[in-house]
PDB file of N, CA and C in Angstrom:
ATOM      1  N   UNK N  28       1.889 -14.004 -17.672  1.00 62.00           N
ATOM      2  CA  UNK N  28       1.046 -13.627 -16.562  1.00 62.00           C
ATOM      3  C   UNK N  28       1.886 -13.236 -15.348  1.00 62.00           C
ATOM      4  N   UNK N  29       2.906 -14.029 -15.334  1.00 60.00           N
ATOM      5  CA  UNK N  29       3.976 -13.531 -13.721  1.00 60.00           C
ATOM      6  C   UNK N  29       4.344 -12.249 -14.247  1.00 60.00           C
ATOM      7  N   UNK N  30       4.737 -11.893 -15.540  1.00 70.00           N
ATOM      8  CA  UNK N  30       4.964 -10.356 -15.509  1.00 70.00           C
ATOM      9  C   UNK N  30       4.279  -9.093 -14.752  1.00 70.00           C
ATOM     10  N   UNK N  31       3.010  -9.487 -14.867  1.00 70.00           N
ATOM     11  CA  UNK N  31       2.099  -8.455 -14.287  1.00 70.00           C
ATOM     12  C   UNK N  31       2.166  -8.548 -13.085  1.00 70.00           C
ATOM     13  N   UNK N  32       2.574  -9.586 -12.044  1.00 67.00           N
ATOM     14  CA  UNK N  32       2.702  -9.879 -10.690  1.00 67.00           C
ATOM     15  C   UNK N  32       3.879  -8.868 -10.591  1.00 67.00           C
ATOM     16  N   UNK N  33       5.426  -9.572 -11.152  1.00 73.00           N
ATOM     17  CA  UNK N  33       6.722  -9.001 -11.183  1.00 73.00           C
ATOM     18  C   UNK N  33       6.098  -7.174 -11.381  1.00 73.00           C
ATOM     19  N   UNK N  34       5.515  -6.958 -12.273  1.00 73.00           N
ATOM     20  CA  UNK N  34       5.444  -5.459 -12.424  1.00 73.00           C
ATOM     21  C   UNK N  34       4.578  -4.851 -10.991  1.00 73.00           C
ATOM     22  N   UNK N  35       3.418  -5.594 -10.076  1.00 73.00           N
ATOM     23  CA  UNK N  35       3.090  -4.610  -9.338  1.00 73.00           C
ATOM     24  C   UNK N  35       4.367  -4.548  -8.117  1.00 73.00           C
ATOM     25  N   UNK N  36       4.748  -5.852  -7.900  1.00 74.00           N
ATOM     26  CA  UNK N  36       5.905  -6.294  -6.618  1.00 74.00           C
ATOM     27  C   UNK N  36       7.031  -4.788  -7.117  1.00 74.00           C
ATOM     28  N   UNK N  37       7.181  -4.893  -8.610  1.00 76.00           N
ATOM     29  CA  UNK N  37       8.538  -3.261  -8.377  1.00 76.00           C
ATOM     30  C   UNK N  37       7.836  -2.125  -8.327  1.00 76.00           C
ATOM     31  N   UNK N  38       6.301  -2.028  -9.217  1.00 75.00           N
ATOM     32  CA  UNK N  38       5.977  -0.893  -8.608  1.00 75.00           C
ATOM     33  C   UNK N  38       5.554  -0.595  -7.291  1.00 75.00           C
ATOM     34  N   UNK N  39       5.670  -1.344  -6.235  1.00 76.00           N
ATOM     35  CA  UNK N  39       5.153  -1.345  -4.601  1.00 76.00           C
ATOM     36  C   UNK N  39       6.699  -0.982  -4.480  1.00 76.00           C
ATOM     37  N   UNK N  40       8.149  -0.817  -5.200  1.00 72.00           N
ATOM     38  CA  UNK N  40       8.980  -1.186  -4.096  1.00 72.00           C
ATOM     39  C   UNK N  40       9.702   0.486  -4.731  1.00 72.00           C
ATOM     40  N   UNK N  41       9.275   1.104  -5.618  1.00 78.00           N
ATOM     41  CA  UNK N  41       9.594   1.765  -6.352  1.00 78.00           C
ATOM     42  C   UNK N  41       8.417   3.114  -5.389  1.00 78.00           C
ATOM     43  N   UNK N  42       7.233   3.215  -5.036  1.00 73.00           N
ATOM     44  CA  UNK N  42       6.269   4.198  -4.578  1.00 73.00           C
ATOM     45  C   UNK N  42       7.343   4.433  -3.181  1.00 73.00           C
ATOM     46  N   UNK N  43       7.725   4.087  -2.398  1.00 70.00           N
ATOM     47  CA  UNK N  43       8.488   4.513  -1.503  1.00 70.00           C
ATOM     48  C   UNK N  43       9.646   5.301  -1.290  1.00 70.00           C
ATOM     49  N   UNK N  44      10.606   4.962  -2.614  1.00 71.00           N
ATOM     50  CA  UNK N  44      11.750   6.097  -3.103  1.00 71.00           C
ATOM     51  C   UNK N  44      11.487   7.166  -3.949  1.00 71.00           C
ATOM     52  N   UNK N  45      10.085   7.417  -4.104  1.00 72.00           N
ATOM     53  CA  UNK N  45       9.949   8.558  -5.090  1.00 72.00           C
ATOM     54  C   UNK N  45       9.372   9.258  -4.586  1.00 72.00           C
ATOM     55  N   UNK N  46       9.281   9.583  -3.343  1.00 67.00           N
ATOM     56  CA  UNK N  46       8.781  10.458  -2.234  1.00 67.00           C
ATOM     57  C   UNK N  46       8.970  11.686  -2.688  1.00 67.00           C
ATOM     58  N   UNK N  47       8.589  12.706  -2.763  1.00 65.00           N
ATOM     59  CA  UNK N  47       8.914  14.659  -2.397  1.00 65.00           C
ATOM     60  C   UNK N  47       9.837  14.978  -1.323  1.00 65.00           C
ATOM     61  N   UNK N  48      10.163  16.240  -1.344  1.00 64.00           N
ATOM     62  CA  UNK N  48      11.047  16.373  -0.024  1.00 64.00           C
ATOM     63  C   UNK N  48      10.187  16.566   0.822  1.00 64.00           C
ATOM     64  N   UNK N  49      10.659  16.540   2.096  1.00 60.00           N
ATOM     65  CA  UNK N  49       9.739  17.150   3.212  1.00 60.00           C
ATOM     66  C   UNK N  49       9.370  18.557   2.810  1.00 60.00           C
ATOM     67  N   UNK N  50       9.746  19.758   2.314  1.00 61.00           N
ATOM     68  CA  UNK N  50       9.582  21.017   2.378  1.00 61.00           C
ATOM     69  C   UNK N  50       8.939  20.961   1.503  1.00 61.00           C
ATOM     70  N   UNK N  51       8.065  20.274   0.459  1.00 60.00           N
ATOM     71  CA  UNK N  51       7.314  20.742  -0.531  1.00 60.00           C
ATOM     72  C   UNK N  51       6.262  20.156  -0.271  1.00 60.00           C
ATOM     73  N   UNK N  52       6.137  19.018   1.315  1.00 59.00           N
ATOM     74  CA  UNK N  52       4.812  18.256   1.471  1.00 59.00           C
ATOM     75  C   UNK N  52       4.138  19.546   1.943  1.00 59.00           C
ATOM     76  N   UNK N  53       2.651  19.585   2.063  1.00 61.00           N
ATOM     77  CA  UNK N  53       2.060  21.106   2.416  1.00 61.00           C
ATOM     78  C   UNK N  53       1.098  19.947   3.885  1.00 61.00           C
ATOM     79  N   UNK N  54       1.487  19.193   4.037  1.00 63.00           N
ATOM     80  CA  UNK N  54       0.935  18.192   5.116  1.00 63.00           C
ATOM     81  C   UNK N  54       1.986  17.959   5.986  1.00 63.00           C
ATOM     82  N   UNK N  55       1.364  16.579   7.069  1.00 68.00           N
ATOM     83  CA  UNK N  55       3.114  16.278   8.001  1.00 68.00           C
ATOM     84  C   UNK N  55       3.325  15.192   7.142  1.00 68.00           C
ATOM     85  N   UNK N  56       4.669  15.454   7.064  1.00 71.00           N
ATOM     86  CA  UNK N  56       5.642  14.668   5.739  1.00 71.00           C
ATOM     87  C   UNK N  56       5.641  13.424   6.561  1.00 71.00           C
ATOM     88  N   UNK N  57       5.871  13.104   7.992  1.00 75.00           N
ATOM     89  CA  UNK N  57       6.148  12.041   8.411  1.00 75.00           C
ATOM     90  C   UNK N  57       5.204  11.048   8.004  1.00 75.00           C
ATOM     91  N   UNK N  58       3.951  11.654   8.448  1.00 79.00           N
ATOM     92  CA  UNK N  58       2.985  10.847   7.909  1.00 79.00           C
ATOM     93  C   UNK N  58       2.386  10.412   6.428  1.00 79.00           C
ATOM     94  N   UNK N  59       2.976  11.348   5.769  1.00 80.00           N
ATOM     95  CA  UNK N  59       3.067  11.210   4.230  1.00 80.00           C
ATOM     96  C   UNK N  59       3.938   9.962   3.726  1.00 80.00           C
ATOM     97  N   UNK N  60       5.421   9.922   4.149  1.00 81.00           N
ATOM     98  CA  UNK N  60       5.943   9.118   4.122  1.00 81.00           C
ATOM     99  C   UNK N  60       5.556   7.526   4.561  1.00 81.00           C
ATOM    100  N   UNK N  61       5.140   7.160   5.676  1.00 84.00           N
ATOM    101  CA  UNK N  61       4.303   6.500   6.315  1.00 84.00           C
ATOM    102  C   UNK N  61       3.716   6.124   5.599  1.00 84.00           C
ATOM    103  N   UNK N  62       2.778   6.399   4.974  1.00 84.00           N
ATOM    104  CA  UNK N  62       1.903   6.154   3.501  1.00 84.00           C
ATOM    105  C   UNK N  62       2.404   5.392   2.606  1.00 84.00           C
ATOM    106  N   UNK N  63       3.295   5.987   1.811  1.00 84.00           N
ATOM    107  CA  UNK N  63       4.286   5.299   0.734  1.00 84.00           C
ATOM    108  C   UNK N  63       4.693   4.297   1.237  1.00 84.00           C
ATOM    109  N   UNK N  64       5.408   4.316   2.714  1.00 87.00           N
ATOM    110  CA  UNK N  64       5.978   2.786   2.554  1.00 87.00           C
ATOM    111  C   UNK N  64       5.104   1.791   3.174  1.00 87.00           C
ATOM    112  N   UNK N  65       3.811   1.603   3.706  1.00 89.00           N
ATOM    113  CA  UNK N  65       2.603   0.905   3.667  1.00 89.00           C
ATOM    114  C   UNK N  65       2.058   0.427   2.593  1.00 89.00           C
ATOM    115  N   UNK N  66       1.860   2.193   1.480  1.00 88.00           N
ATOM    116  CA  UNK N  66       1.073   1.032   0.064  1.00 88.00           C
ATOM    117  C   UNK N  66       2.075   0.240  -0.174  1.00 88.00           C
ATOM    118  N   UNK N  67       3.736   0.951  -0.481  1.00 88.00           N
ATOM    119  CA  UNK N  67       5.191   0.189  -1.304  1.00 88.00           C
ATOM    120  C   UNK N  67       4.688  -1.453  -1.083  1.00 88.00           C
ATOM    121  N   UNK N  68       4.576  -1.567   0.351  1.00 90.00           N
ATOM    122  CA  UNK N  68       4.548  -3.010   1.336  1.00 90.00           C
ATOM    123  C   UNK N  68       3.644  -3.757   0.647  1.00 90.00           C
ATOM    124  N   UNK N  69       2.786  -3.404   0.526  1.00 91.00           N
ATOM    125  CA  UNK N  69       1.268  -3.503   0.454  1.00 91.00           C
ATOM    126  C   UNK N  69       1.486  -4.271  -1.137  1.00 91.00           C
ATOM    127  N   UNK N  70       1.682  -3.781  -1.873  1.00 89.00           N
ATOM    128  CA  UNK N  70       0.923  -4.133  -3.422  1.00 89.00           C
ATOM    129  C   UNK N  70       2.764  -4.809  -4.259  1.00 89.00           C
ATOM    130  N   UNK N  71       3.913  -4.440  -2.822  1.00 89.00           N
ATOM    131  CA  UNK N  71       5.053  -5.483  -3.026  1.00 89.00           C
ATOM    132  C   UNK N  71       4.207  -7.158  -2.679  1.00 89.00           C
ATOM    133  N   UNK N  72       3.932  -6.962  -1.400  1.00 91.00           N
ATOM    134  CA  UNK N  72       3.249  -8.537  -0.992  1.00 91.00           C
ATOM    135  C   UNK N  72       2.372  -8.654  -2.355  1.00 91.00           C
ATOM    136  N   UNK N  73       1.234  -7.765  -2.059  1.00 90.00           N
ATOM    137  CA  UNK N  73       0.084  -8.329  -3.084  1.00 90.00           C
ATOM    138  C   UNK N  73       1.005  -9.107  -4.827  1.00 90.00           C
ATOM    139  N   UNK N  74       1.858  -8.438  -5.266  1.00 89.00           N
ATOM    140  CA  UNK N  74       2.165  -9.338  -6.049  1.00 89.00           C
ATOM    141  C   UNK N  74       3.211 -10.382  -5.713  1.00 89.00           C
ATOM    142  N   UNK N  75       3.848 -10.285  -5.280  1.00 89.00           N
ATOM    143  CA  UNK N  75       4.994 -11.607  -4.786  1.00 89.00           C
ATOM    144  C   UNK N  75       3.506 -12.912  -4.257  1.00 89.00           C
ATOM    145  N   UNK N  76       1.911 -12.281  -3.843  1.00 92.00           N
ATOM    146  CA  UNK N  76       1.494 -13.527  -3.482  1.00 92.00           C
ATOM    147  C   UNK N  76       0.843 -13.897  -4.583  1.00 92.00           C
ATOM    148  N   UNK N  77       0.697 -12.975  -5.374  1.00 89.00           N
ATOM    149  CA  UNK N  77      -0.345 -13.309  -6.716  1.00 89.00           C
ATOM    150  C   UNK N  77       0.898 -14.264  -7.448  1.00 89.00           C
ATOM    151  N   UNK N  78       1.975 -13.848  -7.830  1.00 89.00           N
ATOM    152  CA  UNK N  78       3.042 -14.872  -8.434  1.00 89.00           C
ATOM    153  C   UNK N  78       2.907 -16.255  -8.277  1.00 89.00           C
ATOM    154  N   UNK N  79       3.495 -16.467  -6.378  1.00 91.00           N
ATOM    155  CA  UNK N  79       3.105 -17.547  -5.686  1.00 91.00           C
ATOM    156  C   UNK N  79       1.893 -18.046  -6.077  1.00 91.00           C
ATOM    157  N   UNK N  80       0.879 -17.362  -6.278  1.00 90.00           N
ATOM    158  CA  UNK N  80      -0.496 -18.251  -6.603  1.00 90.00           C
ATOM    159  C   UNK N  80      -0.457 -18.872  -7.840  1.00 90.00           C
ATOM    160  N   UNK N  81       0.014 -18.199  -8.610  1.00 89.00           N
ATOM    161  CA  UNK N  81      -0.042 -18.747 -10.067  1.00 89.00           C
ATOM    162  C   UNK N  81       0.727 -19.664 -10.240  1.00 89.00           C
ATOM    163  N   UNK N  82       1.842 -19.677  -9.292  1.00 90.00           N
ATOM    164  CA  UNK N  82       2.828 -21.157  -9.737  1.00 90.00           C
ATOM    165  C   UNK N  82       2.123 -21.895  -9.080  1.00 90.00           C
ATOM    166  N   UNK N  83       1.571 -22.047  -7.627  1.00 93.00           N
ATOM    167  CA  UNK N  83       1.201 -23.297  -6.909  1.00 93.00           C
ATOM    168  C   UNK N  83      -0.091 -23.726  -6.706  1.00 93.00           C
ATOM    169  N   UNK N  84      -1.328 -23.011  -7.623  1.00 92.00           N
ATOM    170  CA  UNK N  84      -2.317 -23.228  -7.657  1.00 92.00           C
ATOM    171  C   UNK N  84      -3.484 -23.668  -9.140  1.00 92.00           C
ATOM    172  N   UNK N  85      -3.976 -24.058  -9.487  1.00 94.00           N
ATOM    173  CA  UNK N  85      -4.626 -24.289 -10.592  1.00 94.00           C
ATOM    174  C   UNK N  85      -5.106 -23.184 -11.312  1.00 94.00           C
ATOM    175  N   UNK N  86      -5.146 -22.685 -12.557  1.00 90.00           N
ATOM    176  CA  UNK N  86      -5.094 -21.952 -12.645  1.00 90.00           C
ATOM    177  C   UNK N  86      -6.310 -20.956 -12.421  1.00 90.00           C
ATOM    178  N   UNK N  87      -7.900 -22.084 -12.316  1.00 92.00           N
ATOM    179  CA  UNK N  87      -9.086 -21.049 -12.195  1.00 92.00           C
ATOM    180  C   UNK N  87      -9.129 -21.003 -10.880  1.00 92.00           C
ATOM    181  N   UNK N  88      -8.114 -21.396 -10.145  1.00 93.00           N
ATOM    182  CA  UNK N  88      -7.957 -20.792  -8.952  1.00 93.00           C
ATOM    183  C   UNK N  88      -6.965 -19.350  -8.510  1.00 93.00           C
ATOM    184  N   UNK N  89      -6.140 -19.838  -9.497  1.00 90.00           N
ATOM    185  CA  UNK N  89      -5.055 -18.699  -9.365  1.00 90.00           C
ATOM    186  C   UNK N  89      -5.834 -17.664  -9.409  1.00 90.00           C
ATOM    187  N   UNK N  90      -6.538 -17.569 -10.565  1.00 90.00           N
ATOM    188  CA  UNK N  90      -7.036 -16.303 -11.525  1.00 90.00           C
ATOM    189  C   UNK N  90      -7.930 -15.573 -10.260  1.00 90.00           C
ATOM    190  N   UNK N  91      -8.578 -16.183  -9.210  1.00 93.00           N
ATOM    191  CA  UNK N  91      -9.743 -15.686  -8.085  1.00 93.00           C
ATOM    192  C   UNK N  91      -9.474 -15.584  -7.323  1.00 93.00           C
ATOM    193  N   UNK N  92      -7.820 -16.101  -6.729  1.00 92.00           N
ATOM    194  CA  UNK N  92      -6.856 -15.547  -5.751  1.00 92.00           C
ATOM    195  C   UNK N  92      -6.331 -14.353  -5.916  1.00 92.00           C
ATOM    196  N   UNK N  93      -5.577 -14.427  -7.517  1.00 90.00           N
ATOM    197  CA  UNK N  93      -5.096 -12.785  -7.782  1.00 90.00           C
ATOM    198  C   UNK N  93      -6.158 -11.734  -8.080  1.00 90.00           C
ATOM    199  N   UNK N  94      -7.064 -11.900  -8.380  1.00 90.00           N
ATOM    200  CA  UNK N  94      -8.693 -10.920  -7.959  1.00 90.00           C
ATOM    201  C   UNK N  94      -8.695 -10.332  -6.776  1.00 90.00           C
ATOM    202  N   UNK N  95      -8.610 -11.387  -6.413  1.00 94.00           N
ATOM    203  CA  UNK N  95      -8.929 -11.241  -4.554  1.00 94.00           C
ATOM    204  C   UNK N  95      -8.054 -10.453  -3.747  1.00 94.00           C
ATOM    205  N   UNK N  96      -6.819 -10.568  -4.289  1.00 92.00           N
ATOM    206  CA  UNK N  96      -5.388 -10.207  -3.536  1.00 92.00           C
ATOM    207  C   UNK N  96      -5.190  -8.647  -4.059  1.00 92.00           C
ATOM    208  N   UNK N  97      -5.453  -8.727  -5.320  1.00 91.00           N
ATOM    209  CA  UNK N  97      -5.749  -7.434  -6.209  1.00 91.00           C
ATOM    210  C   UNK N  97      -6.440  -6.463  -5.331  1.00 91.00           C
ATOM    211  N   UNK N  98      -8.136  -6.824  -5.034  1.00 94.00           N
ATOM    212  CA  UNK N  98      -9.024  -5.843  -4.691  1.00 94.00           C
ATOM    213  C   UNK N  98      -8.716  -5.650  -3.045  1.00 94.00           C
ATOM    214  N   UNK N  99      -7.913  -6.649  -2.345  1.00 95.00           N
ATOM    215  CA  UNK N  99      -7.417  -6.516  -0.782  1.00 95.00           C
ATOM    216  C   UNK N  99      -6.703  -5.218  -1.152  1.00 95.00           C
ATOM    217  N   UNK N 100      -5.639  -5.147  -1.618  1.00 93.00           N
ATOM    218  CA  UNK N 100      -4.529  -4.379  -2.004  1.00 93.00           C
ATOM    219  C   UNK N 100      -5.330  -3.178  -1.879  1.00 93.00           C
ATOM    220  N   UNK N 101      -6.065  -3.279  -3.286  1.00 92.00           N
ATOM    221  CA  UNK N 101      -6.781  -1.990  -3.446  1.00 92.00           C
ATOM    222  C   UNK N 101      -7.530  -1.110  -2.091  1.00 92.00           C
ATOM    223  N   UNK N 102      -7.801  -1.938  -1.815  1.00 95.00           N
ATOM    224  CA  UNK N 102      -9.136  -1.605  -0.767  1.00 95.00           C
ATOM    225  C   UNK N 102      -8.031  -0.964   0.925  1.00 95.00           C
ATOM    226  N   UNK N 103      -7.121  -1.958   0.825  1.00 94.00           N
ATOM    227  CA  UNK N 103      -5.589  -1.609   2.122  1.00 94.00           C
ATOM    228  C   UNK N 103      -5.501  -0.450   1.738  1.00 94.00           C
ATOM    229  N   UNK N 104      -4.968   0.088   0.293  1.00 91.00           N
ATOM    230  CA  UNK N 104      -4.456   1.444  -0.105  1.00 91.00           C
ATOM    231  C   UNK N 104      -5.403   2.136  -0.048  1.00 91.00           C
ATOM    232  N   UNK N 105      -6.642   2.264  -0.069  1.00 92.00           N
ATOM    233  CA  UNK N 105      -7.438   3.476   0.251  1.00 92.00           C
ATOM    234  C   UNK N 105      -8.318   3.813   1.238  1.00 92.00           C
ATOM    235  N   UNK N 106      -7.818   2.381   2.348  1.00 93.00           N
ATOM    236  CA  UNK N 106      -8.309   2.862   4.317  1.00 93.00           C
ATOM    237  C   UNK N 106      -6.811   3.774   4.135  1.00 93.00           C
ATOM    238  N   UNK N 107      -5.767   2.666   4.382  1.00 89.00           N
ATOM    239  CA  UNK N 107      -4.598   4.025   4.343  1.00 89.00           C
ATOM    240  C   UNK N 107      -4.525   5.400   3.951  1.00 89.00           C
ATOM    241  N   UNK N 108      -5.438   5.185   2.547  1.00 87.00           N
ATOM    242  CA  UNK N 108      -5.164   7.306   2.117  1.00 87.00           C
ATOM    243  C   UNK N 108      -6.152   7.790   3.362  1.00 87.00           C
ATOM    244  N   UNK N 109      -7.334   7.203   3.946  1.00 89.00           N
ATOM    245  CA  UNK N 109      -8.436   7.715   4.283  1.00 89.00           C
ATOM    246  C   UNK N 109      -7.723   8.249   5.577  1.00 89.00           C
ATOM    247  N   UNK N 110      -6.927   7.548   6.342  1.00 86.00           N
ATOM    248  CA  UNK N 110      -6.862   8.046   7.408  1.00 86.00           C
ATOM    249  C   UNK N 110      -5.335   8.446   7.496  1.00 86.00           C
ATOM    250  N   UNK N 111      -4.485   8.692   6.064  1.00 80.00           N
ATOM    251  CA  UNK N 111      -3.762  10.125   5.987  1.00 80.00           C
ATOM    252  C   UNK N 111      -4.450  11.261   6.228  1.00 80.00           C
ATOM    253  N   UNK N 112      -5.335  11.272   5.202  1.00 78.00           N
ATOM    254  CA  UNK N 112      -6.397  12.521   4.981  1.00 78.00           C
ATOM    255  C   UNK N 112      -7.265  13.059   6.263  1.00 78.00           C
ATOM    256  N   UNK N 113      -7.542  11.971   6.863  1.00 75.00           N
ATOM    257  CA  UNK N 113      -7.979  12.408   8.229  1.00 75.00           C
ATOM    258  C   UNK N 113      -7.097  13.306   9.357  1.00 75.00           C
ATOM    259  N   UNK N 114      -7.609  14.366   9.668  1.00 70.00           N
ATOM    260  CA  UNK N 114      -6.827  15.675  10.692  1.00 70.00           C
ATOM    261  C   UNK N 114      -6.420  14.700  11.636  1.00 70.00           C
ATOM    262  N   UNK N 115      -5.458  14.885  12.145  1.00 67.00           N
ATOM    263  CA  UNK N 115      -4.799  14.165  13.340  1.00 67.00           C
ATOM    264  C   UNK N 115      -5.107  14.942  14.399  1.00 67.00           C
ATOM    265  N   UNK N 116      -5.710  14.366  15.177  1.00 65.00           N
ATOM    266  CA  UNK N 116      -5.761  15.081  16.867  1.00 65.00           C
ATOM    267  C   UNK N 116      -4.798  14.984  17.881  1.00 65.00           C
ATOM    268  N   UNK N 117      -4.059  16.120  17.901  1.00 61.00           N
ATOM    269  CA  UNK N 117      -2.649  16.170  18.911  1.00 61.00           C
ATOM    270  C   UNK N 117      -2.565  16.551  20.703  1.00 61.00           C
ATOM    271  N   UNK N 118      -4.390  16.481  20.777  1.00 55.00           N
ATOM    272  CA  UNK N 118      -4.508  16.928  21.998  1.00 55.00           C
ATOM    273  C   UNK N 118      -4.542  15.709  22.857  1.00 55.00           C
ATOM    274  N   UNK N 119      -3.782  15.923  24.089  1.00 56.00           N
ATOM    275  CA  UNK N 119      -3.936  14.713  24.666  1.00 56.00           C
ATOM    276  C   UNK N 119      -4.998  14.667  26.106  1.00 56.00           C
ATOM    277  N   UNK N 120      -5.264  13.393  26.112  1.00 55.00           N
ATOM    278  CA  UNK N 120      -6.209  13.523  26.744  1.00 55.00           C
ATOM    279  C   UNK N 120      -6.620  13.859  28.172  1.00 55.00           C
ATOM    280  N   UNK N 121      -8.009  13.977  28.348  1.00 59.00           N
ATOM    281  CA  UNK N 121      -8.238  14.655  29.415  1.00 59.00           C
ATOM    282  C   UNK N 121      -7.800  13.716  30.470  1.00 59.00           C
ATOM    283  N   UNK N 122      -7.343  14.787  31.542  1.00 59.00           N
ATOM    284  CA  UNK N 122      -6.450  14.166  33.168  1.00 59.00           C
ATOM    285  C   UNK N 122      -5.122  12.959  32.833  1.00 59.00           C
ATOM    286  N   UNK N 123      -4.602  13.217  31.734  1.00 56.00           N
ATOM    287  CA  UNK N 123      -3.637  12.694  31.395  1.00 56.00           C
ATOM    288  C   UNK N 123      -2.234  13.663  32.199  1.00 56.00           C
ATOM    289  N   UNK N 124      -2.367  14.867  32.398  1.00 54.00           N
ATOM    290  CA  UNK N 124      -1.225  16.148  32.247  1.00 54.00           C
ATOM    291  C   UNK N 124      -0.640  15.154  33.849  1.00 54.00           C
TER     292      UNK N 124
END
């Protein structure tokens, strides 16, 4: 069972170095990047805590912690895509100049 923890913790640490170059993002790369290393973060914790749960908790507890930690994850990674995807507004605001 820690395998599947161990496997999301490298795949969170692994989504961050496998980036595109900037010149082939057709978006702003900065913010693309930004992305990757949020989910990377993201579903690194989510399993390093699901692990932790399974060693220090019982196990029909473990099992509804790593659910839980699972669908957080999930749910983190796709406000994040939402407001990649969202147009960025670069105008600044009024009586600011």
């Amino acid at each position: 069972m820690l395998t599947r923890f161990a496997f999301l913790a490298m795949l969170g640490n692994v989504m961050p170095k496998n980036l595109p170059p900037l010149s082939s993002i057709g978006c702003d790369g900065a913010r693309q990047q930004a992305f990757h290393r949020r989910a990377g973060w993201t579903w690194v914790l989510c399993g390093l805590a699901s692990a932790v749960g399974w060693l220090a908790l019982p196990i029909d507890s473990a099992e509804i912690a790593a659910i839980a930690l699972a669908v957080t994850a999930i749910v983190v990674t796709i406000v994040q895509l939402l407001r990649l995807r969202r147009p960025r507004n670069n105008q600044p605001a009024p009586g600011l100049n």
